[in-house]
PDB file of N, CA and C in Angstrom:
ATOM      1  N   MET R   1     122.116  89.178  79.908  1.00  0.00           N
ATOM      2  CA  MET R   1     121.460  90.419  80.673  1.00  0.00           C
ATOM      3  C   MET R   1     121.674  89.901  81.837  1.00  0.00           C
ATOM      4  N   SER R   2     121.962  90.974  82.974  1.00  0.00           N
ATOM      5  CA  SER R   2     122.120  90.667  84.294  1.00  0.00           C
ATOM      6  C   SER R   2     120.817  90.892  85.116  1.00  0.00           C
ATOM      7  N   LYS R   3     120.544  90.503  86.141  1.00  0.00           N
ATOM      8  CA  LYS R   3     119.342  90.398  86.942  1.00  0.00           C
ATOM      9  C   LYS R   3     118.711  92.095  86.887  1.00  0.00           C
ATOM     10  N   GLN R   4     119.837  92.733  87.078  1.00  0.00           N
ATOM     11  CA  GLN R   4     119.055  94.163  87.467  1.00  0.00           C
ATOM     12  C   GLN R   4     118.438  94.635  86.167  1.00  0.00           C
ATOM     13  N   GLU R   5     119.265  94.265  85.231  1.00  0.00           N
ATOM     14  CA  GLU R   5     118.988  94.996  83.672  1.00  0.00           C
ATOM     15  C   GLU R   5     117.655  94.266  83.656  1.00  0.00           C
ATOM     16  N   GLU R   6     117.348  92.953  83.432  1.00  0.00           N
ATOM     17  CA  GLU R   6     116.221  92.363  83.050  1.00  0.00           C
ATOM     18  C   GLU R   6     114.980  93.254  83.917  1.00  0.00           C
ATOM     19  N   TYR R   7     115.279  93.292  85.107  1.00  0.00           N
ATOM     20  CA  TYR R   7     114.347  94.155  86.152  1.00  0.00           C
ATOM     21  C   TYR R   7     113.947  95.443  85.476  1.00  0.00           C
ATOM     22  N   TRP R   8     114.996  95.828  84.983  1.00  0.00           N
ATOM     23  CA  TRP R   8     114.910  97.356  84.839  1.00  0.00           C
ATOM     24  C   TRP R   8     113.828  97.506  83.429  1.00  0.00           C
ATOM     25  N   HIS R   9     114.413  96.596  82.449  1.00  0.00           N
ATOM     26  CA  HIS R   9     113.854  96.367  81.030  1.00  0.00           C
ATOM     27  C   HIS R   9     112.303  95.821  81.328  1.00  0.00           C
ATOM     28  N   ARG R  10     112.120  95.108  82.160  1.00  0.00           N
ATOM     29  CA  ARG R  10     110.464  94.712  82.369  1.00  0.00           C
ATOM     30  C   ARG R  10     109.707  95.679  83.015  1.00  0.00           C
ATOM     31  N   ASN R  11     110.297  96.498  83.857  1.00  0.00           N
ATOM     32  CA  ASN R  11     109.693  97.653  84.333  1.00  0.00           C
ATOM     33  C   ASN R  11     109.509  98.637  83.292  1.00  0.00           C
ATOM     34  N   LEU R  12     110.618  99.198  82.703  1.00  0.00           N
ATOM     35  CA  LEU R  12     110.295 100.168  81.464  1.00  0.00           C
ATOM     36  C   LEU R  12     109.222  99.806  80.493  1.00  0.00           C
ATOM     37  N   ARG R  13     109.131  98.620  80.136  1.00  0.00           N
ATOM     38  CA  ARG R  13     108.101  97.744  79.176  1.00  0.00           C
ATOM     39  C   ARG R  13     106.659  97.824  79.737  1.00  0.00           C
ATOM     40  N   LEU R  14     106.779  97.845  81.252  1.00  0.00           N
ATOM     41  CA  LEU R  14     105.264  97.771  81.635  1.00  0.00           C
ATOM     42  C   LEU R  14     104.802  99.519  81.821  1.00  0.00           C
ATOM     43  N   VAL R  15     105.833 100.341  81.987  1.00  0.00           N
ATOM     44  CA  VAL R  15     105.601 101.560  82.294  1.00  0.00           C
ATOM     45  C   VAL R  15     105.008 102.236  80.672  1.00  0.00           C
ATOM     46  N   PHE R  16     105.816 101.909  79.622  1.00  0.00           N
ATOM     47  CA  PHE R  16     105.641 102.442  78.338  1.00  0.00           C
ATOM     48  C   PHE R  16     104.172 101.809  77.897  1.00  0.00           C
ATOM     49  N   GLY R  17     103.854 100.631  78.156  1.00  0.00           N
ATOM     50  CA  GLY R  17     102.655  99.987  77.951  1.00  0.00           C
ATOM     51  C   GLY R  17     101.576 100.563  78.451  1.00  0.00           C
ATOM     52  N   LEU R  18     101.705 100.967  79.508  1.00  0.00           N
ATOM     53  CA  LEU R  18     100.484 101.482  80.479  1.00  0.00           C
ATOM     54  C   LEU R  18     100.417 103.185  80.076  1.00  0.00           C
ATOM     55  N   LEU R  19     101.567 103.938  79.648  1.00  0.00           N
ATOM     56  CA  LEU R  19     101.501 105.197  79.232  1.00  0.00           C
ATOM     57  C   LEU R  19     100.825 105.037  77.496  1.00  0.00           C
ATOM     58  N   PHE R  20     100.864 104.039  76.829  1.00  0.00           N
ATOM     59  CA  PHE R  20     100.484 104.036  75.490  1.00  0.00           C
ATOM     60  C   PHE R  20      98.863 103.719  75.811  1.00  0.00           C
ATOM     61  N   VAL R  21      98.290 102.940  76.535  1.00  0.00           N
ATOM     62  CA  VAL R  21      97.107 102.476  77.114  1.00  0.00           C
ATOM     63  C   VAL R  21      96.237 104.183  77.304  1.00  0.00           C
ATOM     64  N   TRP R  22      97.153 104.938  78.414  1.00  0.00           N
ATOM     65  CA  TRP R  22      96.406 106.182  78.632  1.00  0.00           C
ATOM     66  C   TRP R  22      96.304 106.945  77.662  1.00  0.00           C
ATOM     67  N   ALA R  23      97.338 107.254  76.774  1.00  0.00           N
ATOM     68  CA  ALA R  23      97.241 108.054  75.584  1.00  0.00           C
ATOM     69  C   ALA R  23      96.143 107.754  74.560  1.00  0.00           C
ATOM     70  N   ALA R  24      96.117 106.347  74.387  1.00  0.00           N
ATOM     71  CA  ALA R  24      95.128 105.712  73.500  1.00  0.00           C
ATOM     72  C   ALA R  24      93.628 106.132  74.229  1.00  0.00           C
ATOM     73  N   VAL R  25      93.271 106.090  75.370  1.00  0.00           N
ATOM     74  CA  VAL R  25      92.154 106.370  75.943  1.00  0.00           C
ATOM     75  C   VAL R  25      91.634 107.903  75.701  1.00  0.00           C
ATOM     76  N   SER R  26      92.667 108.740  76.362  1.00  0.00           N
ATOM     77  CA  SER R  26      92.788 109.957  76.772  1.00  0.00           C
ATOM     78  C   SER R  26      92.824 110.881  75.218  1.00  0.00           C
ATOM     79  N   PHE R  27      93.756 110.421  74.435  1.00  0.00           N
ATOM     80  CA  PHE R  27      93.762 111.181  72.993  1.00  0.00           C
ATOM     81  C   PHE R  27      93.256 110.465  72.161  1.00  0.00           C
ATOM     82  N   GLY R  28      92.926 109.190  71.865  1.00  0.00           N
ATOM     83  CA  GLY R  28      92.110 108.385  70.920  1.00  0.00           C
ATOM     84  C   GLY R  28      90.914 108.433  70.956  1.00  0.00           C
ATOM     85  N   CYS R  29      90.398 108.231  72.252  1.00  0.00           N
ATOM     86  CA  CYS R  29      88.967 107.974  72.349  1.00  0.00           C
ATOM     87  C   CYS R  29      88.173 109.569  72.805  1.00  0.00           C
ATOM     88  N   GLY R  30      88.888 110.325  73.548  1.00  0.00           N
ATOM     89  CA  GLY R  30      88.490 111.390  73.857  1.00  0.00           C
ATOM     90  C   GLY R  30      88.601 112.616  72.806  1.00  0.00           C
ATOM     91  N   ILE R  31      89.531 112.404  71.847  1.00  0.00           N
ATOM     92  CA  ILE R  31      89.675 113.477  70.902  1.00  0.00           C
ATOM     93  C   ILE R  31      89.571 113.130  69.663  1.00  0.00           C
ATOM     94  N   LEU R  32      90.393 112.134  69.264  1.00  0.00           N
ATOM     95  CA  LEU R  32      90.319 111.579  67.703  1.00  0.00           C
ATOM     96  C   LEU R  32      88.965 110.968  67.109  1.00  0.00           C
ATOM     97  N   LEU R  33      88.618 109.902  68.120  1.00  0.00           N
ATOM     98  CA  LEU R  33      87.286 109.147  67.765  1.00  0.00           C
ATOM     99  C   LEU R  33      86.043 109.759  68.467  1.00  0.00           C
ATOM    100  N   HIS R  34      86.316 110.925  68.898  1.00  0.00           N
ATOM    101  CA  HIS R  34      84.779 111.306  69.786  1.00  0.00           C
ATOM    102  C   HIS R  34      83.801 111.326  68.568  1.00  0.00           C
ATOM    103  N   HIS R  35      83.786 111.702  67.340  1.00  0.00           N
ATOM    104  CA  HIS R  35      82.627 111.991  66.587  1.00  0.00           C
ATOM    105  C   HIS R  35      81.978 110.658  66.308  1.00  0.00           C
ATOM    106  N   TYR R  36      82.706 109.606  66.384  1.00  0.00           N
ATOM    107  CA  TYR R  36      82.220 108.275  66.213  1.00  0.00           C
ATOM    108  C   TYR R  36      81.712 107.812  67.587  1.00  0.00           C
ATOM    109  N   LEU R  37      82.236 108.094  68.532  1.00  0.00           N
ATOM    110  CA  LEU R  37      81.794 107.704  69.909  1.00  0.00           C
ATOM    111  C   LEU R  37      80.516 108.466  70.147  1.00  0.00           C
ATOM    112  N   ASP R  38      80.437 109.678  69.649  1.00  0.00           N
ATOM    113  CA  ASP R  38      79.254 110.334  70.060  1.00  0.00           C
ATOM    114  C   ASP R  38      77.765 109.796  69.438  1.00  0.00           C
ATOM    115  N   ASN R  39      78.076 108.641  68.462  1.00  0.00           N
ATOM    116  CA  ASN R  39      76.727 108.198  68.321  1.00  0.00           C
ATOM    117  C   ASN R  39      76.381 107.189  69.327  1.00  0.00           C
ATOM    118  N   TYR R  40      77.049 106.733  70.222  1.00  0.00           N
ATOM    119  CA  TYR R  40      76.731 106.029  71.248  1.00  0.00           C
ATOM    120  C   TYR R  40      76.270 106.559  72.723  1.00  0.00           C
ATOM    121  N   THR R  41      75.502 106.345  73.442  1.00  0.00           N
ATOM    122  CA  THR R  41      75.388 106.825  74.756  1.00  0.00           C
ATOM    123  C   THR R  41      75.927 106.123  75.749  1.00  0.00           C
ATOM    124  N   LEU R  42      76.236 106.388  77.162  1.00  0.00           N
ATOM    125  CA  LEU R  42      76.931 105.716  77.999  1.00  0.00           C
ATOM    126  C   LEU R  42      75.669 104.948  78.706  1.00  0.00           C
ATOM    127  N   PRO R  43      75.686 103.639  78.743  1.00  0.00           N
ATOM    128  CA  PRO R  43      74.831 103.127  79.269  1.00  0.00           C
ATOM    129  C   PRO R  43      74.033 103.785  80.719  1.00  0.00           C
ATOM    130  N   GLY R  44      72.837 103.917  80.945  1.00  0.00           N
ATOM    131  CA  GLY R  44      72.174 104.442  82.103  1.00  0.00           C
ATOM    132  C   GLY R  44      72.111 105.867  81.911  1.00  0.00           C
ATOM    133  N   SER R  45      72.509 106.523  81.191  1.00  0.00           N
ATOM    134  CA  SER R  45      72.638 108.195  81.081  1.00  0.00           C
ATOM    135  C   SER R  45      72.284 108.741  79.380  1.00  0.00           C
ATOM    136  N   HIS R  46      72.535 109.498  79.258  1.00  0.00           N
ATOM    137  CA  HIS R  46      72.173 110.296  77.996  1.00  0.00           C
ATOM    138  C   HIS R  46      73.409 111.120  77.559  1.00  0.00           C
ATOM    139  N   PHE R  47      74.365 110.890  78.296  1.00  0.00           N
ATOM    140  CA  PHE R  47      75.559 111.664  77.709  1.00  0.00           C
ATOM    141  C   PHE R  47      76.329 110.793  76.407  1.00  0.00           C
ATOM    142  N   PRO R  48      76.792 111.327  75.535  1.00  0.00           N
ATOM    143  CA  PRO R  48      77.395 111.025  74.432  1.00  0.00           C
ATOM    144  C   PRO R  48      78.772 110.081  75.024  1.00  0.00           C
ATOM    145  N   LEU R  49      79.098 108.875  74.489  1.00  0.00           N
ATOM    146  CA  LEU R  49      80.230 108.204  74.685  1.00  0.00           C
ATOM    147  C   LEU R  49      81.690 109.072  74.738  1.00  0.00           C
ATOM    148  N   GLY R  50      81.626 109.650  73.613  1.00  0.00           N
ATOM    149  CA  GLY R  50      82.728 110.504  73.291  1.00  0.00           C
ATOM    150  C   GLY R  50      83.098 111.738  74.254  1.00  0.00           C
ATOM    151  N   PHE R  51      81.983 112.146  74.551  1.00  0.00           N
ATOM    152  CA  PHE R  51      81.936 113.311  75.621  1.00  0.00           C
ATOM    153  C   PHE R  51      82.574 112.733  77.182  1.00  0.00           C
ATOM    154  N   TRP R  52      81.946 111.500  77.442  1.00  0.00           N
ATOM    155  CA  TRP R  52      82.199 111.035  78.369  1.00  0.00           C
ATOM    156  C   TRP R  52      83.760 110.395  78.849  1.00  0.00           C
ATOM    157  N   PHE R  53      84.221 110.255  77.607  1.00  0.00           N
ATOM    158  CA  PHE R  53      85.836 109.920  77.491  1.00  0.00           C
ATOM    159  C   PHE R  53      86.582 110.850  77.669  1.00  0.00           C
ATOM    160  N   ALA R  54      85.820 112.078  77.152  1.00  0.00           N
ATOM    161  CA  ALA R  54      87.213 113.153  77.293  1.00  0.00           C
ATOM    162  C   ALA R  54      86.659 113.842  78.591  1.00  0.00           C
ATOM    163  N   GLN R  55      85.734 113.742  79.396  1.00  0.00           N
ATOM    164  CA  GLN R  55      85.451 114.150  80.679  1.00  0.00           C
ATOM    165  C   GLN R  55      85.848 113.435  81.705  1.00  0.00           C
ATOM    166  N   GLN R  56      85.650 112.283  81.676  1.00  0.00           N
ATOM    167  CA  GLN R  56      85.618 111.214  82.808  1.00  0.00           C
ATOM    168  C   GLN R  56      86.582 109.938  82.421  1.00  0.00           C
ATOM    169  N   GLY R  57      86.661 109.375  81.450  1.00  0.00           N
ATOM    170  CA  GLY R  57      87.160 108.254  80.768  1.00  0.00           C
ATOM    171  C   GLY R  57      88.652 108.251  81.140  1.00  0.00           C
ATOM    172  N   SER R  58      89.210 109.346  81.022  1.00  0.00           N
ATOM    173  CA  SER R  58      90.638 109.143  80.915  1.00  0.00           C
ATOM    174  C   SER R  58      91.179 109.383  82.393  1.00  0.00           C
ATOM    175  N   VAL R  59      90.287 109.947  83.362  1.00  0.00           N
ATOM    176  CA  VAL R  59      90.714 110.018  84.570  1.00  0.00           C
ATOM    177  C   VAL R  59      90.517 108.775  85.167  1.00  0.00           C
ATOM    178  N   LEU R  60      89.457 108.062  84.770  1.00  0.00           N
ATOM    179  CA  LEU R  60      89.451 106.907  85.458  1.00  0.00           C
ATOM    180  C   LEU R  60      90.099 105.728  85.215  1.00  0.00           C
ATOM    181  N   THR R  61      90.469 105.953  83.717  1.00  0.00           N
ATOM    182  CA  THR R  61      91.458 105.094  83.356  1.00  0.00           C
ATOM    183  C   THR R  61      92.877 105.320  83.979  1.00  0.00           C
ATOM    184  N   PHE R  62      93.323 106.419  84.133  1.00  0.00           N
ATOM    185  CA  PHE R  62      94.472 106.839  84.740  1.00  0.00           C
ATOM    186  C   PHE R  62      94.532 106.102  86.287  1.00  0.00           C
ATOM    187  N   ILE R  63      93.322 106.077  87.069  1.00  0.00           N
ATOM    188  CA  ILE R  63      93.607 105.432  88.517  1.00  0.00           C
ATOM    189  C   ILE R  63      93.307 104.023  88.318  1.00  0.00           C
ATOM    190  N   VAL R  64      92.701 103.350  87.087  1.00  0.00           N
ATOM    191  CA  VAL R  64      92.959 101.908  86.946  1.00  0.00           C
ATOM    192  C   VAL R  64      94.438 101.816  86.928  1.00  0.00           C
ATOM    193  N   ILE R  65      94.807 102.531  85.690  1.00  0.00           N
ATOM    194  CA  ILE R  65      96.264 102.203  85.882  1.00  0.00           C
ATOM    195  C   ILE R  65      97.296 102.234  86.678  1.00  0.00           C
ATOM    196  N   VAL R  66      97.150 103.352  87.907  1.00  0.00           N
ATOM    197  CA  VAL R  66      98.020 103.494  88.681  1.00  0.00           C
ATOM    198  C   VAL R  66      97.933 102.283  89.856  1.00  0.00           C
ATOM    199  N   PHE R  67      96.500 101.953  89.953  1.00  0.00           N
ATOM    200  CA  PHE R  67      96.554 100.608  90.998  1.00  0.00           C
ATOM    201  C   PHE R  67      97.267  99.286  90.296  1.00  0.00           C
ATOM    202  N   PHE R  68      96.825  99.202  88.731  1.00  0.00           N
ATOM    203  CA  PHE R  68      97.294  98.090  87.820  1.00  0.00           C
ATOM    204  C   PHE R  68      98.693  98.033  87.981  1.00  0.00           C
ATOM    205  N   TYR R  69      99.585  99.293  88.162  1.00  0.00           N
ATOM    206  CA  TYR R  69     100.905  99.507  88.011  1.00  0.00           C
ATOM    207  C   TYR R  69     101.495  98.830  89.511  1.00  0.00           C
ATOM    208  N   ALA R  70     100.841  99.320  90.273  1.00  0.00           N
ATOM    209  CA  ALA R  70     101.240  98.782  91.807  1.00  0.00           C
ATOM    210  C   ALA R  70     101.246  97.464  92.021  1.00  0.00           C
ATOM    211  N   TRP R  71      99.998  96.844  91.493  1.00  0.00           N
ATOM    212  CA  TRP R  71     100.027  95.390  91.943  1.00  0.00           C
ATOM    213  C   TRP R  71     100.964  94.751  90.791  1.00  0.00           C
ATOM    214  N   ARG R  72     101.301  95.125  89.700  1.00  0.00           N
ATOM    215  CA  ARG R  72     102.069  94.558  88.701  1.00  0.00           C
ATOM    216  C   ARG R  72     103.586  94.707  89.380  1.00  0.00           C
ATOM    217  N   MET R  73     104.010  95.573  89.860  1.00  0.00           N
ATOM    218  CA  MET R  73     105.182  95.967  90.245  1.00  0.00           C
ATOM    219  C   MET R  73     105.634  95.030  91.903  1.00  0.00           C
ATOM    220  N   ASN R  74     104.572  94.964  92.280  1.00  0.00           N
ATOM    221  CA  ASN R  74     104.640  94.116  93.435  1.00  0.00           C
ATOM    222  C   ASN R  74     105.130  92.736  93.223  1.00  0.00           C
ATOM    223  N   LYS R  75     104.504  92.343  91.976  1.00  0.00           N
ATOM    224  CA  LYS R  75     104.834  90.840  91.581  1.00  0.00           C
ATOM    225  C   LYS R  75     106.161  90.723  90.882  1.00  0.00           C
ATOM    226  N   LEU R  76     106.576  91.947  90.167  1.00  0.00           N
ATOM    227  CA  LEU R  76     107.883  91.809  89.708  1.00  0.00           C
ATOM    228  C   LEU R  76     109.047  91.926  90.600  1.00  0.00           C
ATOM    229  N   ASP R  77     108.514  92.744  91.860  1.00  0.00           N
ATOM    230  CA  ASP R  77     109.700  92.920  92.891  1.00  0.00           C
ATOM    231  C   ASP R  77     109.915  91.510  93.795  1.00  0.00           C
ATOM    232  N   HIS R  78     108.589  90.890  93.329  1.00  0.00           N
ATOM    233  CA  HIS R  78     108.786  89.562  94.365  1.00  0.00           C
ATOM    234  C   HIS R  78     109.524  88.550  93.520  1.00  0.00           C
ATOM    235  N   GLU R  79     109.343  88.557  92.320  1.00  0.00           N
ATOM    236  CA  GLU R  79     109.746  87.656  91.234  1.00  0.00           C
ATOM    237  C   GLU R  79     111.141  87.720  91.485  1.00  0.00           C
ATOM    238  N   PHE R  80     111.894  89.576  91.605  1.00  0.00           N
ATOM    239  CA  PHE R  80     113.215  89.182  91.531  1.00  0.00           C
ATOM    240  C   PHE R  80     113.666  89.649  92.809  1.00  0.00           C
ATOM    241  N   ASP R  81     112.892  89.410  93.738  1.00  0.00           N
ATOM    242  CA  ASP R  81     113.194  89.299  95.341  1.00  0.00           C
ATOM    243  C   ASP R  81     114.034  90.703  95.598  1.00  0.00           C
ATOM    244  N   VAL R  82     113.183  91.584  95.243  1.00  0.00           N
ATOM    245  CA  VAL R  82     113.600  93.099  95.660  1.00  0.00           C
ATOM    246  C   VAL R  82     112.459  93.865  96.350  1.00  0.00           C
ATOM    247  N   GLU R  83     111.438  92.864  97.035  1.00  0.00           N
ATOM    248  CA  GLU R  83     110.241  93.789  97.757  1.00  0.00           C
ATOM    249  C   GLU R  83     110.866  94.286  98.758  1.00  0.00           C
ATOM    250  N   GLU R  84     110.122  95.373  99.121  1.00  0.00           N
ATOM    251  CA  GLU R  84     110.407  96.016 100.492  1.00  0.00           C
ATOM    252  C   GLU R  84     109.712  95.114 101.639  1.00  0.00           C
ATOM    253  N   LYS R  85     110.464  95.055 102.710  1.00  0.00           N
ATOM    254  CA  LYS R  85     110.288  94.270 103.812  1.00  0.00           C
ATOM    255  C   LYS R  85     109.443  95.178 104.848  1.00  0.00           C
TER     256      LYS R  85
END
């Protein structure tokens, strides 16, 4: 496998992995598991945890994923010597 193909393969693996995490949090915790999660409250508040994931958790997870992706891609760019100058 060439260097370009390896770089692209690792980039796609990272993207699909992060999309899976985002889908698991937003769809899984916010929709599928909300009845189970509603038995618990968010620490420091009286909001049910399932409601919180549906309203805020998926958005905050997405923001964390964006910063993680940027950090990880900078490392990958440096590893394959394709970083921006």
